[in-house]
Structure formats: C-alpha cells, structure tokens
Short mmCIF file of C-alpha atoms in Angstrom, two decimals:
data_model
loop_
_atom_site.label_atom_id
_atom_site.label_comp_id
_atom_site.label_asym_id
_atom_site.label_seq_id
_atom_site.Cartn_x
_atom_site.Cartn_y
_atom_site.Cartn_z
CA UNK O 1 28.65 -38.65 12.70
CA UNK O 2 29.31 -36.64 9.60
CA UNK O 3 27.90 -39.48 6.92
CA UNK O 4 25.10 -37.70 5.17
CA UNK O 5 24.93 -39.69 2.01
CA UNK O 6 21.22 -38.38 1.42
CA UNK O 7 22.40 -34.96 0.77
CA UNK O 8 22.50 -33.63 -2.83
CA UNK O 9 25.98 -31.81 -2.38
CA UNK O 10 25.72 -29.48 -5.43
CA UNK O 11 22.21 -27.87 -3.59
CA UNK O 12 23.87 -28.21 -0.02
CA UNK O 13 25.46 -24.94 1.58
CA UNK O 14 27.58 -24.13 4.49
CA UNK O 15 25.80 -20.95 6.13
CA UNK O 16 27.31 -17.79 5.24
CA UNK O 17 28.19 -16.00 7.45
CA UNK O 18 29.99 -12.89 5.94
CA UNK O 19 26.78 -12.33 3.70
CA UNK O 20 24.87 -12.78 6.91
CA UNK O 21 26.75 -10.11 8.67
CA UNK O 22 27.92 -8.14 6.61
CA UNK O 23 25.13 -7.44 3.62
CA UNK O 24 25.07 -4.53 1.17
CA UNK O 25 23.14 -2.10 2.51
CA UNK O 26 20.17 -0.15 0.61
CA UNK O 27 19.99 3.13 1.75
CA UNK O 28 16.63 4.12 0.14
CA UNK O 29 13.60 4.71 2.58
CA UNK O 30 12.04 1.62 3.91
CA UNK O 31 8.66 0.78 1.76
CA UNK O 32 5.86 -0.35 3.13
CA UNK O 33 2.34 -1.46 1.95
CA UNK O 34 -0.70 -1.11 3.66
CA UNK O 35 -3.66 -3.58 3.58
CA UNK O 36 -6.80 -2.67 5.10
CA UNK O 37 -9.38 -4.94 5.66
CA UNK O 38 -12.81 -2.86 5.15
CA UNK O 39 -14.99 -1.08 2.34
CA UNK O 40 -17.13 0.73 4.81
CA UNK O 41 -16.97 5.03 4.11
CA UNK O 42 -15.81 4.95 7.81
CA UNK O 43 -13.35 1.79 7.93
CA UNK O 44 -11.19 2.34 11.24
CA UNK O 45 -9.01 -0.28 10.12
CA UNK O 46 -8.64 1.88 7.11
CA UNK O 47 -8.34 5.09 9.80
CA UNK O 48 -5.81 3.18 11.82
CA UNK O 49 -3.91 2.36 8.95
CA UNK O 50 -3.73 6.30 7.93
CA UNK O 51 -1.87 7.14 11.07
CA UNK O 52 0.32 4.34 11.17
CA UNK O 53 1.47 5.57 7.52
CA UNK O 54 1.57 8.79 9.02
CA UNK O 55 4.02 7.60 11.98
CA UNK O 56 6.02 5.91 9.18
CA UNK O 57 6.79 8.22 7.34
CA UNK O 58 7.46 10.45 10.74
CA UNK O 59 10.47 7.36 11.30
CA UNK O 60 11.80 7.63 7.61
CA UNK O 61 9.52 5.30 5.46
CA UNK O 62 8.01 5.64 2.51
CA UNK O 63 4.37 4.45 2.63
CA UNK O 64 2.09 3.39 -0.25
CA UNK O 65 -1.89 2.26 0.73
CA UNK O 66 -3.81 -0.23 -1.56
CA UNK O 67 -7.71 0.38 -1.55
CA UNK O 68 -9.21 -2.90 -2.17
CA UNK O 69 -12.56 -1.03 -3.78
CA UNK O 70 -13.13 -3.22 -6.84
CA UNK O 71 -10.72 -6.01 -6.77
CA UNK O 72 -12.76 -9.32 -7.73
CA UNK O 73 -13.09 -12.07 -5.81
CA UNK O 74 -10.02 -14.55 -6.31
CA UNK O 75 -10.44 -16.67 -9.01
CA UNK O 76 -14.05 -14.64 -9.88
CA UNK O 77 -11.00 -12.88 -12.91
CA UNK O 78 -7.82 -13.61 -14.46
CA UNK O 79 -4.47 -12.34 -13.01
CA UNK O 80 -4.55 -9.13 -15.28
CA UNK O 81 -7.67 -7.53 -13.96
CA UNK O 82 -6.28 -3.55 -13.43
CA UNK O 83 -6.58 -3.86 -9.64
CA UNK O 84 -5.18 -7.77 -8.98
CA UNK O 85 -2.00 -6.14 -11.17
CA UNK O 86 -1.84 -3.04 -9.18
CA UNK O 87 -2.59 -4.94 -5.99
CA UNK O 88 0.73 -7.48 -7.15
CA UNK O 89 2.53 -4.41 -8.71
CA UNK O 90 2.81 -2.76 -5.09
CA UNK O 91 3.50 -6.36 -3.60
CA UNK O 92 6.73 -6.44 -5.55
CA UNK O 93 7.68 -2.42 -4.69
CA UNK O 94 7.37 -3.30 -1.37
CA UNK O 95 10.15 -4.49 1.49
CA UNK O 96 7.65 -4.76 4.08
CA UNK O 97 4.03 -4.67 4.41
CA UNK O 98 0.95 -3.07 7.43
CA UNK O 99 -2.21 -5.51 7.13
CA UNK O 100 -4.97 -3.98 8.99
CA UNK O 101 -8.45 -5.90 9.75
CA UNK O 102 -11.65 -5.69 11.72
CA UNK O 103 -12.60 -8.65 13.35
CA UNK O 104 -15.85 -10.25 12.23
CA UNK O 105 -17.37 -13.34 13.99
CA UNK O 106 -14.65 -13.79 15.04
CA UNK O 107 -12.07 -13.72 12.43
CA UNK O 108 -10.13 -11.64 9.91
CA UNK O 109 -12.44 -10.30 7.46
CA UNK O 110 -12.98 -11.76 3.57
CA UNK O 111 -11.37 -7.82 2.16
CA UNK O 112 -8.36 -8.78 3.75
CA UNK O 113 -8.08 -11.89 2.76
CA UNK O 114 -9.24 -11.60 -0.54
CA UNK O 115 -6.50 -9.18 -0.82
CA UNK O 116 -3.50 -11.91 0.11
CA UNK O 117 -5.37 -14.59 -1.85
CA UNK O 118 -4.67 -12.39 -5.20
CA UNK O 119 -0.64 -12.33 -3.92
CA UNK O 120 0.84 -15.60 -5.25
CA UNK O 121 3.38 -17.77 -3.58
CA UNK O 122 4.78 -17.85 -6.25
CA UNK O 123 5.79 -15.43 -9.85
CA UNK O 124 8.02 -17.87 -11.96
CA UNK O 125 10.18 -18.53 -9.18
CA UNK O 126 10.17 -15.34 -7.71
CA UNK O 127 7.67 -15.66 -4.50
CA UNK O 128 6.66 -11.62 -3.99
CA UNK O 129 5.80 -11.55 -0.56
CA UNK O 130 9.25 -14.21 0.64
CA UNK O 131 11.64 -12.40 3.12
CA UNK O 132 9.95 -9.12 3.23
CA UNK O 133 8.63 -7.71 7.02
CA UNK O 134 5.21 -7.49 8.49
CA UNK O 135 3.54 -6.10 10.90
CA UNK O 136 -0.29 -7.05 12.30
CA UNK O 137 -2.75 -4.18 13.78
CA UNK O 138 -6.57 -4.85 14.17
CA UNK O 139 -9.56 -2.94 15.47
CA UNK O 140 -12.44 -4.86 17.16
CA UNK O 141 -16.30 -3.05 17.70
CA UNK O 142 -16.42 -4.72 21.41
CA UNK O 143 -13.66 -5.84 23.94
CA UNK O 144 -10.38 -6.05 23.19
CA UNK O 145 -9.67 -9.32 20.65
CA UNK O 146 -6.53 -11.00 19.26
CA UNK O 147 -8.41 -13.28 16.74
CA UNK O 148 -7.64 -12.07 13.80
CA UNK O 149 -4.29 -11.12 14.72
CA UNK O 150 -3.40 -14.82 15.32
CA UNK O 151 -5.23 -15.92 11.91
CA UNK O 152 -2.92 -13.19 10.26
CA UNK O 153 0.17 -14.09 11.83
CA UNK O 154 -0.58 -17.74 10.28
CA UNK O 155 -1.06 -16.36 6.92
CA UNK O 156 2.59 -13.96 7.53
CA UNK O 157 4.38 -17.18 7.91
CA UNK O 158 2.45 -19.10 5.23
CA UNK O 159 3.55 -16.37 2.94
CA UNK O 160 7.27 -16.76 3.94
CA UNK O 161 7.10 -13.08 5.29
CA UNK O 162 9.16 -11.81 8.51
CA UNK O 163 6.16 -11.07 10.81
CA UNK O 164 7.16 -8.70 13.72
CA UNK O 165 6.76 -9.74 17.44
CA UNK O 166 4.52 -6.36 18.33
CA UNK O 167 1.24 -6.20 17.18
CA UNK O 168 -1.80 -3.51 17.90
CA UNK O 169 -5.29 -4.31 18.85
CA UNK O 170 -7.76 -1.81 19.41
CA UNK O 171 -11.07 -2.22 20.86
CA UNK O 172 -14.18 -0.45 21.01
CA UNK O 173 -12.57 1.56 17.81
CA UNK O 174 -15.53 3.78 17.04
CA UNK O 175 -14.70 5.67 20.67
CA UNK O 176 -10.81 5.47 19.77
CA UNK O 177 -11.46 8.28 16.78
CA UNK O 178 -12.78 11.70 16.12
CA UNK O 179 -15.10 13.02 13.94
CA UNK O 180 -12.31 14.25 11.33
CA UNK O 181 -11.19 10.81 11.82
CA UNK O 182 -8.04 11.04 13.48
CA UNK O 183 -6.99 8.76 16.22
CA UNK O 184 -7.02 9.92 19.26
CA UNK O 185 -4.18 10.14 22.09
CA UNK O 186 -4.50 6.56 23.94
CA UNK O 187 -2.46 3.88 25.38
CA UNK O 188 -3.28 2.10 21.91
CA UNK O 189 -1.82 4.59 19.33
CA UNK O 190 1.36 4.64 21.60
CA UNK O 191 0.82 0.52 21.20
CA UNK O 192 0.58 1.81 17.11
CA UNK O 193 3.76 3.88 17.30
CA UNK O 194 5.78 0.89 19.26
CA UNK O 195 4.58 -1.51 16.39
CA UNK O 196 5.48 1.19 13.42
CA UNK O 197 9.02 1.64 15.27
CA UNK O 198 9.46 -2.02 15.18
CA UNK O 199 8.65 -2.87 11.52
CA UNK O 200 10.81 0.15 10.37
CA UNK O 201 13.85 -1.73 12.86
CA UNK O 202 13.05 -5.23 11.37
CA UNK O 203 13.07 -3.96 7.62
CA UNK O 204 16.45 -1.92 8.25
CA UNK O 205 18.07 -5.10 9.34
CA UNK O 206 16.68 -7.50 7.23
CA UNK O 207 15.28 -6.32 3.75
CA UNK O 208 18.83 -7.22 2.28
CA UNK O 209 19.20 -10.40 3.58
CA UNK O 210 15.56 -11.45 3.24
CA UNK O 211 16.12 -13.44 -0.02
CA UNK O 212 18.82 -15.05 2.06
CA UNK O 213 17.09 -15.61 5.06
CA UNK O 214 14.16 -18.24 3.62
CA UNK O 215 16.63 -19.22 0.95
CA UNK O 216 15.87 -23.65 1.48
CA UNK O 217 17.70 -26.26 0.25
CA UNK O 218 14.77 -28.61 -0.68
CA UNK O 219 13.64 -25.66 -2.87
CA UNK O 220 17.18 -25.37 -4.30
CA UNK O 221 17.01 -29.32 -5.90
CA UNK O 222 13.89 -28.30 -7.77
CA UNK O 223 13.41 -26.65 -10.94
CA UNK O 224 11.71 -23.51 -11.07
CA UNK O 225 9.01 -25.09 -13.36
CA UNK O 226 9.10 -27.62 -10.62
CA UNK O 227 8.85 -24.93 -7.93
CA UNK O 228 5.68 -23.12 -9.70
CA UNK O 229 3.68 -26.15 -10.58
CA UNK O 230 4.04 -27.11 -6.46
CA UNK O 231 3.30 -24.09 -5.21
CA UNK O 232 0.56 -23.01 -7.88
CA UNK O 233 -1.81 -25.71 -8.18
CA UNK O 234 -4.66 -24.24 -10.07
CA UNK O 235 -6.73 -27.68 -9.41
CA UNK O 236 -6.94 -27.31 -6.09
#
C-alpha cells in the first residue's frame, strides 16, 4: 500500500517535524499592516482600524497603516507607480496583516480590493502575502452584516495567508464613535480587542514557520519561471 510510482521523489518530503516544533524564533515585535477599505474624511473602517493599531501596539506589535488615497486602479499603471510600490513595500515588511472594510451592497468595497489586487501572488517566486496572518474586521451603516467578512476570508485563503478564526463586525458604526473619533466602550471593541489578541497569538506561533507551513510539493516540481508565468497571467 506504499507503491507511489507517480511521485517525483527528489520534490517529495517526509514532514518535518523538528522544524515544525521546534523553529527559530524571531524575537522582534510582531508587524502588522493595516488595510482600510474607505476614502471618505470620516471612514470608520479607517477609525476602527486606528484603535485596533492602538490595541496592538498595547499587546507588543508594531503597527504600520497604508492609506490607499491615490493608488490607481489595478492595471489603470505599471507596478512602479510610488503608491502600488509602497503599498507592496509594506506587504513584504509585514508578518501579518488587519484588512478593514465597509460593506456596500452588499459586499467588500472596490478600496479594499483594489488594494489586494495591486499585491501579487507572486514576486519571482517569492509570493508576499504566503504564510503571513490575518485578521478580518468590518463596519456596516445598518444591522449587523458578515458579507464582506466572508468575501474577505475567501480572498485570505486565495492569497495563501493564515486568516484567524475571530473576526469583528460592527453595525450601525456611525453611533459606535465619538465626535473626536474614538470608539466607544461596547461589546464590539471588546469583540476588536479579542480579534487583536488573537492575530498577535497566531503571528507569535506561526510567522517562522509560515514559509513552511504552505510550502507544496506540486509547486516544488516547477520552475520558478514556471511558477510566475502560472500564477501571473497578464492575459487574463
């Protein structure tokens, strides 16, 4: 029951355990990205975002926020517009990532994902945004939503990330802040603070073994010219 002729033995690993439990530990402060989903001059994704940084860096994190004010539509510029190479610059600073949207019709907003369309899968054969942590938070004008959670959590996954079980919703956001703009005492920034304590948890564990984690053996038989041309199809 052992016959696996198919198998390309020189790409084919036993899992390793001892790297698996017993990785070299960073011991620099967690980083962590924040994507927020609106231009408006009151965003309260961008608000919500702001104290979830500030609760981050409360649990030991160090905290960097990308505003999305002037980056071009993807594929409306070439990769080294100033903001699409700050946007990827961060990308590749960070071990885990905060993306932040309103809901709109019923879905994540085009900000946000005009932001992750400018990450590639791919850089060479480096993908930027492969084994690194996420966590989901989004603010809703009416009744509580979990729309464009879900469509984020399918876009985590797509981009190989590590997306957190918690996640924050906050509804009828205009009440949920004050007029300085500071989120106010609720069941949902305790719901923010469980989420924050939960990414910083997940990136502790895993931001050394990330790499190793989504490491695949079909993507070990290819090339990496074979692994950008897949995974970058500029026809498509």
């Amino acid at each position: 029951m052992t016959d696996t002729p198919q198998l390309d033995e020189a790409c084919f690993r036993a899992i390793d355990r001892q790297t698996l439990s017993q990785p070299i530990r960073s011991t620099h402060p967690p980083r962590i990205l924040l994507l927020h989903g609106s231009l408006r001059k009151r965003s309260y994704s961008r608000l919500l975002n702001a104290e979830a940084a500030r609760i981050l860096t409360r649990l030991g994190a160090e905290t960097r926020v990308f505003d999305p004010a002037g980056l071009p539509l993807p594929d409306d510029a070439e990769a080294d517009h100033p903001k699409v190479q700050e946007l990827r610059d961060l990308v590749a600073w960070s071990e885990g990532m905060v993306w932040c949207s309103p809901e709109r019709h019923g879905a994540m907003t085009g900000v946000l994902k005009s932001q992750i369309d400018w990450i590639p899968l791919t850089l060479g054969a480096i993908r930027p945004s492969q084994g690194k942590t996420l966590a989901l938070m989004q603010v809703s004008g009416g009744s509580q939503s979990f729309n464009a959670l879900n469509q984020m959590r399918v876009l985590g996954r797509w981009m190989r990330m590590l997306t957190i079980p918690n996640q924050s919703s906050v509804a009828k956001a205009f009440l949920e802040f004050d007029d300085d703009g500071r989120m106010k005492p609720s069941s949902y920034y305790d719901r923010v603070v469980d989420v924050m304590e939960e990414l910083v948890k997940f990136t502790w564990l895993t931001r050394d073994l990330g790499p190793h984690l989504v490491d695949r053996y079909s993507e070990r038989k290819e090339t990496a010219a074979q692994l950008s041309a897949r995974v970058n199809q500029r026809s498509v």
